[in-house]
Structures are given as structure tokens and as C-alpha cells.
Coordinates of C-alpha atoms and ligand atoms in Angstrom, one line a residue:
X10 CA 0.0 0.0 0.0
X11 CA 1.0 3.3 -0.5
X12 CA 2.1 5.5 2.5
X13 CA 0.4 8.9 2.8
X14 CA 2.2 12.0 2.7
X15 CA 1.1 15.4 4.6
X16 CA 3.6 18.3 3.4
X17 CA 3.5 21.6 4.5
X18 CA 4.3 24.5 2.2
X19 CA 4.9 27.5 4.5
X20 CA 5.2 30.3 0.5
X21 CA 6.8 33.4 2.0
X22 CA 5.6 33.5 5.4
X23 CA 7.2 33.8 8.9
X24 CA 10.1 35.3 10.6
X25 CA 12.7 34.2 12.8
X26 CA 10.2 35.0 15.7
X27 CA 7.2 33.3 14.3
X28 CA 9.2 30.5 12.4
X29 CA 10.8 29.5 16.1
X30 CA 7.3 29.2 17.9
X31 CA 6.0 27.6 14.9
X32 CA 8.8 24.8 15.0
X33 CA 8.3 24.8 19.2
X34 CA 4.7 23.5 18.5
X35 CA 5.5 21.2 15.4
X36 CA 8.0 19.6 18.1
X37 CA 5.3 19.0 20.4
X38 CA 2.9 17.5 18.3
X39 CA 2.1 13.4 18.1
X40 CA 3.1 12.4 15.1
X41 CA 1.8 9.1 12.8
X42 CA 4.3 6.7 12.2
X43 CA 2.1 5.6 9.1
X44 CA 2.7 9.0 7.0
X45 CA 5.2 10.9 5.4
X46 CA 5.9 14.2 6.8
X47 CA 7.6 17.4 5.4
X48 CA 7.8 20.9 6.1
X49 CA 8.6 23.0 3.2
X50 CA 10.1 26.8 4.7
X51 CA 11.4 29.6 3.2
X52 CA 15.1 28.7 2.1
X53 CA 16.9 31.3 4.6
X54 CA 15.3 29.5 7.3
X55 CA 15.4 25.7 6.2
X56 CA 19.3 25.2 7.8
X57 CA 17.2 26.4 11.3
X58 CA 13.9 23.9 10.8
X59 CA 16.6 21.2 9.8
X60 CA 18.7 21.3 12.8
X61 CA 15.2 22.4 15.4
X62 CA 13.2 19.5 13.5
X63 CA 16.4 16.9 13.8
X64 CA 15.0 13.8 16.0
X65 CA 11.6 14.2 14.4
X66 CA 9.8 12.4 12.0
X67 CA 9.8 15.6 10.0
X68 CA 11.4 16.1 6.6
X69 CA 12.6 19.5 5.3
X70 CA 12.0 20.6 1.9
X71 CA 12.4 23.2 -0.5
X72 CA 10.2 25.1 -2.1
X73 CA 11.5 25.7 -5.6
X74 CA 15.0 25.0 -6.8
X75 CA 17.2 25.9 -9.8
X76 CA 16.8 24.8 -13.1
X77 CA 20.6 23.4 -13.0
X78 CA 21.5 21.6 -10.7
X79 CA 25.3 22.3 -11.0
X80 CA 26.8 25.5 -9.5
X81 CA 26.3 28.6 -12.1
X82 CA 26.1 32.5 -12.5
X83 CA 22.6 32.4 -11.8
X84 CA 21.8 35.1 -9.2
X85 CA 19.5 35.0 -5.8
X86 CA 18.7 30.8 -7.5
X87 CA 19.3 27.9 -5.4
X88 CA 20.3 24.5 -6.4
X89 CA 19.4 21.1 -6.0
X90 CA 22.3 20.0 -5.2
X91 CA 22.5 22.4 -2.3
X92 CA 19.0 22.1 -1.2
X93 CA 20.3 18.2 -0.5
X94 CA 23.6 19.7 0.4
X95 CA 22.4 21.0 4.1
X96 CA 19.7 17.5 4.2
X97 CA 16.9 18.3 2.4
X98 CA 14.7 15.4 1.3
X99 CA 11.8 16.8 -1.1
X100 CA 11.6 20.0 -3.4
X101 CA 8.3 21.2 -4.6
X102 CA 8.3 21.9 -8.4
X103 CA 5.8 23.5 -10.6
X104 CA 4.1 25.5 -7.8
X105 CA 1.1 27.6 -9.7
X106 CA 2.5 30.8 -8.2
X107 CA 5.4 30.0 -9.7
X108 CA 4.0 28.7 -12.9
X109 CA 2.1 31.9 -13.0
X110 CA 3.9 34.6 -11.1
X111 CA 7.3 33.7 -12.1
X112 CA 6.8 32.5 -16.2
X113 CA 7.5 28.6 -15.2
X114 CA 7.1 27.1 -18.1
X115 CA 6.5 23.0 -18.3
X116 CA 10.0 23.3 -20.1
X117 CA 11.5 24.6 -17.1
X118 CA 9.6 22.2 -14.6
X119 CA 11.0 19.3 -16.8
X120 CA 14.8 20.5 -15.9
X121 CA 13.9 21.4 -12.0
X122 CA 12.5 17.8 -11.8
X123 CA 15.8 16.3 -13.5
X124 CA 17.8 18.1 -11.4
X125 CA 16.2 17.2 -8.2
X126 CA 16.3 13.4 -8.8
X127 CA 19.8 13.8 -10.4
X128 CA 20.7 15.2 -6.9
X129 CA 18.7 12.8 -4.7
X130 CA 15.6 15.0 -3.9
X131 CA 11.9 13.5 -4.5
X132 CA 10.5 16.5 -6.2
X133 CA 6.7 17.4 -5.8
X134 CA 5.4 18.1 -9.4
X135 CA 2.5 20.3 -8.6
X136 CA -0.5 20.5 -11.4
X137 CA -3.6 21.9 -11.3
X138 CA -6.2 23.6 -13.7
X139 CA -7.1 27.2 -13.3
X140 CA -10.9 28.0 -12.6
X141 CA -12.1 29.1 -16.0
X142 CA -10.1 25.8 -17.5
X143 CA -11.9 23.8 -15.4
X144 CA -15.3 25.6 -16.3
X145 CA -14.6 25.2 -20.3
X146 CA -14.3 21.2 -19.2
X147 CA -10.0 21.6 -20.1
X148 CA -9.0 19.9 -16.5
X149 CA -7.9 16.5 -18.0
X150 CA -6.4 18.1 -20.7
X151 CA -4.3 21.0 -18.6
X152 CA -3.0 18.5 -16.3
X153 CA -2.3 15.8 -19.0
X154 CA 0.2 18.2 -20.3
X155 CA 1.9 19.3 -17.2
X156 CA 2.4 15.3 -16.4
X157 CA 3.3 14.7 -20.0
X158 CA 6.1 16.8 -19.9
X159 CA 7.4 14.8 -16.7
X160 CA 6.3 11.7 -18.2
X161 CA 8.1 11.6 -21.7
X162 CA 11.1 12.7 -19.8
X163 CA 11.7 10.4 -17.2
X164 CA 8.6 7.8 -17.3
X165 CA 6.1 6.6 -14.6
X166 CA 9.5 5.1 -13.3
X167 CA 11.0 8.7 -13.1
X168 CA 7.9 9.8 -12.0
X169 CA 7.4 7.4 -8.8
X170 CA 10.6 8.6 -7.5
X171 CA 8.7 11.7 -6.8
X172 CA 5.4 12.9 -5.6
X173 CA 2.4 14.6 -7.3
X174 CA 0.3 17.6 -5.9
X175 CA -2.7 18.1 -7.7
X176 CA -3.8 21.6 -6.9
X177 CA -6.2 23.3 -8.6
X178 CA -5.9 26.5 -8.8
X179 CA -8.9 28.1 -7.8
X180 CA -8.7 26.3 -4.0
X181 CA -5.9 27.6 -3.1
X182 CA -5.8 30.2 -0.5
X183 CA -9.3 30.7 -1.5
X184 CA -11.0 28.2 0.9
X185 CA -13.0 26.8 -1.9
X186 CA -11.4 23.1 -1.5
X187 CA -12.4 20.7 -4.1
X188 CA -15.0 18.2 -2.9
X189 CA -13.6 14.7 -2.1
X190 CA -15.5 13.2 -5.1
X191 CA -14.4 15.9 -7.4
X192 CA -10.5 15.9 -6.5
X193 CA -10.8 12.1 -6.2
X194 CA -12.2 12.1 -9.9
X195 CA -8.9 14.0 -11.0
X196 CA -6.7 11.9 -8.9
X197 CA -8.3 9.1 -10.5
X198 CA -7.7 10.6 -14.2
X199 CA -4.0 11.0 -13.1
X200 CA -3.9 7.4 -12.0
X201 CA -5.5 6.3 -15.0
X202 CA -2.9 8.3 -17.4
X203 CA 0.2 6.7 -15.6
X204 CA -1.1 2.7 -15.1
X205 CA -2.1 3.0 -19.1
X206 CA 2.0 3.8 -19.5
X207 CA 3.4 1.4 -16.5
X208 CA 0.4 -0.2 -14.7
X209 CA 2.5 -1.5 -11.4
X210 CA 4.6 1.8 -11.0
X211 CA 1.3 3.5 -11.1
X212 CA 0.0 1.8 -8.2
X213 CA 3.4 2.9 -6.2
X214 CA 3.0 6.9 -7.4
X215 CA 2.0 8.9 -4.2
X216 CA -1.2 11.5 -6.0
X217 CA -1.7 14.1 -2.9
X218 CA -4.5 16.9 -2.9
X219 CA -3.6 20.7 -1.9
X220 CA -5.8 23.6 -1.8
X221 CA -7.4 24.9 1.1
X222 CA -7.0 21.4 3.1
X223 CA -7.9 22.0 6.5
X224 CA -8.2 20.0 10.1
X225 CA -12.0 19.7 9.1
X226 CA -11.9 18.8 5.8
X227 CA -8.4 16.6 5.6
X228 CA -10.3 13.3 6.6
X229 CA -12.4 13.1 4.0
X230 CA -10.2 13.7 1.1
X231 CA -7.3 11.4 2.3
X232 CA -10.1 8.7 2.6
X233 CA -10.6 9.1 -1.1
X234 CA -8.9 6.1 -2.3
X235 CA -6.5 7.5 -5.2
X236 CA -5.7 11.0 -2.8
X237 CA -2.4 10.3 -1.3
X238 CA -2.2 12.9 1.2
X239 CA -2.1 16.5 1.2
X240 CA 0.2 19.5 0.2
X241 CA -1.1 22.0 2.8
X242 CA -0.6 25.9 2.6
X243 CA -2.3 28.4 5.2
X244 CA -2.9 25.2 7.9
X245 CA 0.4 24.2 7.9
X246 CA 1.5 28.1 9.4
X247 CA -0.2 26.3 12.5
X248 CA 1.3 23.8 14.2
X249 CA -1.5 21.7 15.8
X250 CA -3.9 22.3 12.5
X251 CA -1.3 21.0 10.7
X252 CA -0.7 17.9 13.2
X253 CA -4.4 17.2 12.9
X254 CA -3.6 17.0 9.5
X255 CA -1.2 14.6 9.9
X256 CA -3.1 12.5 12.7
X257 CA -6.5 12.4 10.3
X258 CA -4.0 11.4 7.9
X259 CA -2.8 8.6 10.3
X260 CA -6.4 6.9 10.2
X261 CA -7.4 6.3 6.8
Ligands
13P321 P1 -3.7 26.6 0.8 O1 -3.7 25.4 1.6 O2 -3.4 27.9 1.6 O3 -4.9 26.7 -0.1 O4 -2.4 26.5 -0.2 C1 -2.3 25.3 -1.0 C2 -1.0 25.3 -1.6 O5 -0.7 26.1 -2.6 C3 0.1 24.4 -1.1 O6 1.1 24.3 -2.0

């Protein structure tokens, strides 16, 4: 069976005040041994999270990384390769805000998600269909492409070594959260897309849900058999929402 995985995205939020009380509650929460756990910060305070979150079950991530993974002239960028330098484990990839605030193209997704896996990091492909996409019925098709970049490049094979967050774009930060049946349809698709290319390394690819997931609302999607998990935004900025995330995670 798949494992869960709840991941926290904290986007450019905190400050060495508010990212130390933060980590203080993480650190006192009860953890699920069944789940897979990571905290994505801002990069100038991962080096803390990693050495305050050391002994936990927690992973560290980044949110974003370079498009090369060696070192280069590329200004105020951060590698892969440094990112697992200091002990990251994950790297999210693909985010929509930076898909659509920073000109991410699926070209450059493709090259972040090589160099994450050539430097060791399970990167979180992130996909997700905008709201007027979804209401001109293009959902299968937008997110077909963003995983057919991936997929031509590196196969479901390439694919499992990583994780996928399907997002849509009009739950997040909105509160709008897809309902269970509706992101469990698009998990499904997803599901469907990869098994038709590698039926058994389909089975292994973790699919989790972000957008607006929520103590109240986390149960119910995670039960949804193809949703893997969550990739949590706002909740995760609080430490006991986001271990009832985890925990509610824990019993499905
Ligand atoms: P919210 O949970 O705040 O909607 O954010 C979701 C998200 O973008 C996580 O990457």
C-alpha cells in the first residue's frame, strides 16, 4: 500500500520570531508513524527547521530550486544540489504561483524535476487547472500536459521517485477546497494516465490533494482512495492544524 504523505508548504511567510514558535509546536505534536511528513520553509530559514526539527519524524524541503543543478552565474537561485547539500529530502516543483507569477514554463519544470532526482531530492510536481479551464471542461487536458512533460522525460519510473500535488488553482488560499468526489475524480484521471504507460509503478505513485486542506476537511479527502495525502498551505503556518492533518491522515 501506499504510504500517505502530509507536506507543509509555508510560501513566503514567517520570521525568525514566528518560524521558532512555529517549529516549538511542530515539536510537540504526536506524530503518525504511518505518513510521510515534510515541512517545506522559506530557504533562509530551512538550515534552522533542519537542525530544530532533527529527531523528528519531519522532513525538510524546499520550495523551488534551480533549473541546473550544477553550481552557475545564476543570481539569488538555489540548487538542487545544495538544497540536499544541508539534508533536504523533497523539493516542490511546478508550484502555480510559480507557474504563474514567475513564467514557469513546463520546459523549465521538466529541468527542475531532472535536477532534483539527479541530486537525490523526490520533487513534488505540482499540477492543477485554473478556474475558467476547469469551467470550459480543459481539467484532464491542462494536467495531462503538465504530467506529460514529466512523463516523456523520465517515465512513470522517473515519475514514482517523486510525488504529485494536484492543486487546482482556484482552492488555493481561496477556501474553496475541491469536494472529495471531485479531486478524487482528477486523482483518479492521473492514476489512469500513468497505469495505461506502467500499470504497477502507477500503483506505487503517491497522487496528494492541496488547496485549502484544512483539520476539518483533511479526513475526508485522504479517505478518497487515489488521494495520497495533502500538500497544505495556510494550515500548515499552524502547528496543531497541521498535526491534525497529519493524525487524520494517520487513520485512513
Ligand atoms: P492553501 O492550503 O493555503 O490553499 O495552499 C495550498 C498550496 O498552494 C500548497 O502548496
Amino acid at each position: 500500500m501506499r504510504r500517505l504523505l502530509v507536506a507543509g508548504n509555508w510560501k513566503m511567510h514567517g520570521t525568525r520570531q514566528s518560524v521558532d514558535s512555529l517549529l516549538e509546536g511542530l515539536n510537540q505534536q504526536d506524530w503518525p508513524d504511518n505518513v510521510d511528513l515534510m515541512v517545506a520553509p522559506p530557504a533562509l530559514y530551512i538550515q534552522h527547521c533542519l537542525e530544530r526539527l532533527a529527531g523528528s519524524p519531519l522532513y525538510v524541503g524546499g520550495q523551488s530550486c534551480a533549473y541546473q543543478a550544477e553550481p552557475g552565474a545564476l543570481t539569488g537561485e538555489i540548487s538542487a544540489a545544495q538544497l540536499r547539500d544541508v539534508g533536504c529530502e523533497f523539493v516542490l516543483v511546478g508550484h502555480s504561483e510559480r507557474r504563474s507569477l514567475f513564467g514557469e514554463t513546463d520546459e523549465v519544470v521538466r529541468k527542475k524535476f531532472a535536477a532534483a532526482l539527479a541530486c537525490g531530492l523526490r520533487p513534488v510536481l505540482c499540477v492543477g487547472e485554473t478556474l475558467e479551464q476547469r469551467d470550459a471542461g480543459q481539467t484532464a487536458e491542462v494536467v495531462g500536459t503538465q504530467l506529460k512533460v514529466i512523463l516523456d522525460a523520465f517515465g512513470v519510473g522517473g515519475l514514482a521517485q517523486g510525488v504529485v500535488a494536484y492543486e487546482p488553482v482556484w482552492a488555493i488560499g481561496t477556501g474553496l477546497t475541491a469536494e472529495p468526489d471531485q479531486a478524487q475524480d482528477v486523482h483518479a484521471m492521473i492514476r489512469a494516465r500513468l497505469a495505461m504507460l506502467d500499470d504497477e509503478q502507477a500503483q506505487l505513485v503517491q497522487i496528494v490533494y492541496g488547496g485549502s486542506v484544512k483539520a476539518d476537511n483533511a479526513e475526508a479527502l485522504f479517505a478518497m482512495p487515489d488521494i495520497d495525502g495533502g500538500l497544505v498551505g495556510g494550515a500548515s503556518l499552524n502547528a496543531d492544524e497541521f498535526g491534525a492533518i497529519a493524525r487524520a491522515a494517520g487513520r485512513v
